[in-house]
Amino acid sequence: MKKKVSISKIIIYIFLLLGTIIILFPFFWMFLSSFKTMEEIVAFPPTFFPENPTIANYINVWSEMNFGRYFLNSVFVLVVKTLIILYTSILGGYVFSKLHFRFRNGIFLIVLSTMMIPVPVTILSLYQEMVWVGWIDTYKALIITGVFNTFGIFVMKQFIAGIPDSLIESARLDGAGEFRVLHQIIFPLIKPALSALAIFICLQIWNDFLWPFLVMNSDSKYTIPVGLALFKGRFYTDYAKQLTGAAITILPVLVIYLFLQKQFVEGITMSGMKE
């Protein structure tokens, strides 16, 4: 027998479809506009598809605006900082979930409470620290700051807490130290969760504008978000180059998600599982 589709489900699907269109439409508009000339972009009434597609915007962005350098800077900071954050998150999650020591829960609550502190509250003091240690206009200011991520520690704690203690105790009885337990037992079991966390961390680092804008002074060290801001002048904004730069910017994020999509879904699914 064929299953009847209820009216409520049809309505839900319609709303989901409309929501998907609303979310994806700006991206399609941005991508198609990157192949338009400046005159066609500002023309009224606007056209959705380019009448005379051109790749001149992509050539100009890479050659005139040093965008290739911005792209490499962002990739370098993204890779290095993401790896460090993932490792420190695993360490923190393991300590707070599997090691027993005095005031463990209290310390974890203090760490967790830092998530409620707005970034603008701490950014001035953090900037002064960078001045004192001489890290202004260096990659260290972008990478070292924020390597201990409270959200990452919280996520890893939740996943590692679901790993049976019997596995860890068996390894300890066999003479394994804490780091060996972490690398050979914990790490293989949390790869899906690690992939899900990596996507969130990558998005946060890749889209970060305020901090790189404050601590970087050299054009050769700008990241992509700062580079995109350069397309907007005081009296004139080159929308063609700005949209082209934005289109290039989202490509690495899409690639990361496509490669980690399976692990991301597994990680989200595992978050609701209990031992």
C-alpha positions as CSV (number, residue, x, y, z in Angstrom):
1,M,0.0,0.0,0.0
2,K,1.1,3.5,-0.8
3,K,1.7,5.7,2.2
4,K,-0.5,8.8,2.3
5,V,1.4,12.1,2.7
6,S,-0.4,14.3,5.2
7,I,-1.1,17.9,4.5
8,S,1.0,18.9,7.5
9,K,4.1,17.3,5.9
10,I,3.4,18.9,2.6
11,I,3.3,22.3,4.3
12,I,6.5,21.6,6.2
13,Y,8.3,20.6,3.0
14,I,7.1,23.8,1.3
15,F,8.4,25.9,4.1
16,L,11.7,24.0,4.0
17,L,12.0,24.5,0.3
18,L,11.3,28.2,0.6
19,G,13.8,28.5,3.4
20,T,16.4,26.7,1.2
21,I,15.8,29.0,-1.7
22,I,16.0,32.1,0.6
23,I,19.3,30.9,2.0
24,L,20.9,29.8,-1.3
25,F,19.7,32.7,-3.5
26,P,22.3,35.3,-2.2
27,F,25.1,32.8,-3.0
28,F,23.8,32.2,-6.5
29,W,23.5,35.9,-7.0
30,M,27.0,36.5,-5.7
31,F,28.5,33.8,-7.9
32,L,26.7,34.9,-11.1
33,S,27.5,38.5,-10.4
34,S,31.2,37.7,-10.2
35,F,31.0,37.1,-14.0
36,K,29.3,40.5,-14.7
37,T,30.9,43.9,-15.4
38,M,30.5,46.7,-12.9
39,E,28.0,48.4,-15.2
40,E,25.8,45.4,-15.4
41,I,25.9,44.9,-11.6
42,V,24.6,48.4,-10.9
43,A,22.2,48.5,-13.8
44,F,18.5,48.8,-13.2
45,P,16.4,46.7,-13.5
46,P,19.0,44.1,-12.4
47,T,19.6,40.9,-14.4
48,F,20.0,37.5,-12.7
49,F,22.2,35.9,-15.3
50,P,25.2,37.8,-16.9
51,E,24.5,38.9,-20.4
52,N,28.2,38.9,-21.4
53,P,30.0,36.6,-18.9
54,T,33.6,37.5,-18.2
55,I,36.4,36.2,-16.0
56,A,38.1,39.6,-15.9
57,N,37.0,40.1,-12.3
58,Y,38.9,37.0,-11.2
59,I,42.0,38.0,-13.1
60,N,41.9,41.5,-11.6
61,V,41.3,40.3,-8.1
62,W,44.3,38.0,-8.2
63,S,46.7,40.4,-10.0
64,E,45.8,43.9,-8.8
65,M,44.7,43.4,-5.2
66,N,47.3,40.9,-4.0
67,F,44.3,38.6,-3.3
68,G,46.5,35.5,-3.8
69,R,48.7,36.6,-0.9
70,Y,45.6,37.2,1.3
71,F,44.3,33.7,0.4
72,L,47.6,32.0,1.3
73,N,47.8,33.9,4.6
74,S,44.3,32.8,5.5
75,V,45.0,29.2,4.6
76,F,48.2,29.2,6.6
77,V,46.5,30.6,9.7
78,L,43.5,28.3,9.2
79,V,45.5,25.1,9.0
80,V,47.9,25.8,11.9
81,K,45.4,27.3,14.3
82,T,42.8,24.7,13.6
83,L,45.2,21.8,14.3
84,I,46.3,23.4,17.6
85,I,42.8,24.1,18.7
86,L,41.6,20.6,17.9
87,Y,44.5,19.1,19.9
88,T,44.1,21.4,22.9
89,S,40.3,20.7,22.8
90,I,41.0,16.9,23.0
91,L,43.4,17.4,25.9
92,G,40.9,19.6,27.8
93,G,38.0,17.3,27.0
94,Y,39.9,14.2,28.2
95,V,41.1,15.9,31.4
96,F,37.6,17.1,32.4
97,S,35.8,13.8,31.5
98,K,38.2,11.0,32.4
99,L,40.7,12.3,35.0
100,H,39.6,12.7,38.6
101,F,41.0,15.5,40.6
102,R,39.9,18.0,43.2
103,F,37.6,20.8,42.1
104,R,37.3,19.3,38.6
105,N,33.7,20.3,38.2
106,G,34.2,23.7,39.6
107,I,37.2,24.4,37.3
108,F,35.2,23.2,34.3
109,L,32.3,25.6,35.2
110,I,34.7,28.5,35.4
111,V,36.1,27.5,32.0
112,L,32.6,27.1,30.6
113,S,31.6,30.5,32.0
114,T,34.1,32.3,29.7
115,M,31.8,31.5,26.8
116,M,29.5,34.2,28.1
117,I,32.1,36.9,28.0
118,P,31.6,39.0,24.8
119,V,34.7,39.3,22.6
120,P,34.7,43.2,22.6
121,V,35.1,43.1,26.4
122,T,38.5,41.2,26.2
123,I,39.8,42.5,22.9
124,L,41.4,45.7,24.3
125,S,43.3,43.9,27.0
126,L,44.3,41.2,24.5
127,Y,45.6,43.8,22.1
128,Q,47.7,45.5,24.9
129,E,49.2,42.1,25.6
130,M,50.2,41.7,22.0
131,V,51.9,45.1,22.2
132,W,53.8,44.2,25.3
133,V,55.1,40.9,23.9
134,G,55.9,42.5,20.5
135,W,53.5,40.4,18.4
136,I,51.7,43.1,16.6
137,D,51.9,42.6,12.8
138,T,53.0,39.0,13.2
139,Y,51.3,35.7,12.5
140,K,51.8,34.7,16.2
141,A,49.1,37.3,17.1
142,L,46.6,35.5,14.9
143,I,47.6,31.9,15.7
144,I,48.5,31.8,19.4
145,T,45.5,33.8,20.6
146,G,42.5,31.6,21.0
147,V,44.2,28.3,20.8
148,F,42.4,27.2,23.9
149,N,38.8,27.2,22.7
150,T,36.1,26.8,25.4
151,F,33.5,25.5,22.9
152,G,35.9,22.9,21.6
153,I,36.8,21.7,25.1
154,F,33.1,21.5,25.9
155,V,32.3,19.5,22.7
156,M,35.2,17.1,23.2
157,K,34.3,16.5,26.9
158,Q,30.8,15.5,25.9
159,F,32.0,13.0,23.3
160,I,34.9,11.6,25.4
161,A,32.6,11.2,28.4
162,G,30.6,8.6,26.3
163,I,33.6,6.4,25.8
164,P,33.5,3.4,28.3
165,D,35.9,3.7,31.2
166,S,36.6,0.0,30.9
167,L,38.6,0.6,27.7
168,I,40.8,3.2,29.4
169,E,41.2,1.2,32.6
170,S,42.3,-1.9,30.5
171,A,44.9,0.2,28.7
172,R,46.2,1.6,32.0
173,L,46.5,-1.9,33.4
174,D,48.6,-2.8,30.4
175,G,51.0,-0.1,31.3
176,A,49.8,2.7,29.0
177,G,50.3,6.2,30.1
178,E,47.7,9.0,29.7
179,F,49.1,10.3,26.5
180,R,49.2,6.8,25.0
181,V,45.6,6.3,26.1
182,L,44.7,9.6,24.5
183,H,46.4,9.0,21.2
184,Q,45.8,5.2,20.7
185,I,42.3,4.8,22.3
186,I,40.5,8.1,22.6
187,F,41.6,9.7,19.3
188,P,40.4,6.9,16.9
189,L,37.0,6.8,18.6
190,I,36.3,10.5,18.4
191,K,37.3,11.2,14.7
192,P,33.7,11.9,13.6
193,A,33.2,14.4,16.5
194,L,36.6,15.9,15.7
195,S,35.6,16.4,12.1
196,A,32.3,18.1,13.1
197,L,34.3,20.4,15.5
198,A,36.9,21.1,12.8
199,I,34.2,22.5,10.5
200,F,32.9,24.9,13.2
201,I,36.5,26.0,14.1
202,C,37.4,26.5,10.4
203,L,34.4,28.7,9.8
204,Q,35.2,30.8,12.8
205,I,38.9,31.3,11.9
206,W,38.2,31.8,8.1
207,N,35.6,34.5,8.7
208,D,37.4,36.3,11.5
209,F,37.8,40.0,10.5
210,L,38.1,42.2,13.6
211,W,41.1,40.6,15.2
212,P,43.3,40.4,12.0
213,F,42.2,43.9,11.2
214,L,43.5,45.2,14.5
215,V,46.8,43.4,14.8
216,M,48.0,43.3,11.2
217,N,49.5,46.4,9.7
218,S,51.3,45.0,6.6
219,D,49.4,44.5,3.4
220,S,51.4,41.3,2.7
221,K,50.0,39.8,6.0
222,Y,46.3,40.5,5.6
223,T,43.8,37.7,5.6
224,I,40.9,37.4,3.2
225,P,38.3,39.1,5.3
226,V,40.6,42.1,5.7
227,G,41.4,42.0,2.0
228,L,37.7,42.1,1.1
229,A,37.2,45.2,3.2
230,L,39.8,47.0,1.0
231,F,37.5,46.7,-2.0
232,K,35.2,49.2,-0.2
233,G,36.5,52.8,-0.6
234,R,35.3,56.0,1.1
235,F,33.6,57.4,-2.1
236,Y,33.6,54.3,-4.4
237,T,33.0,50.6,-3.9
238,D,34.0,48.1,-6.7
239,Y,31.1,45.7,-6.3
240,A,32.4,43.5,-9.1
241,K,35.7,42.8,-7.3
242,Q,34.0,42.6,-4.0
243,L,31.6,39.9,-5.1
244,T,34.3,38.0,-6.9
245,G,36.5,38.0,-3.8
246,A,33.5,36.8,-1.7
247,A,32.9,34.0,-4.2
248,I,36.5,32.9,-4.0
249,T,36.3,33.1,-0.2
250,I,33.5,30.5,0.2
251,L,35.2,27.9,-2.0
252,P,37.6,26.5,0.7
253,V,34.7,26.3,3.2
254,L,32.7,24.2,0.7
255,V,35.7,22.0,0.0
256,I,36.2,21.3,3.7
257,Y,32.6,20.5,4.2
258,L,32.4,18.2,1.2
259,F,35.5,16.2,2.4
260,L,34.2,16.0,6.0
261,Q,30.5,15.7,5.3
262,K,30.2,12.1,6.3
263,Q,32.2,12.5,9.4
264,F,30.3,15.7,10.3
265,V,26.9,13.9,10.1
266,E,28.3,11.0,12.1
267,G,29.6,13.4,14.7
268,I,26.3,15.2,15.1
269,T,24.5,11.8,15.3
270,M,26.9,10.5,18.0
271,S,26.2,13.6,20.1
272,G,22.8,12.2,21.1
273,M,24.1,8.7,22.0
274,K,24.8,7.5,25.5
275,E,26.9,4.7,26.8
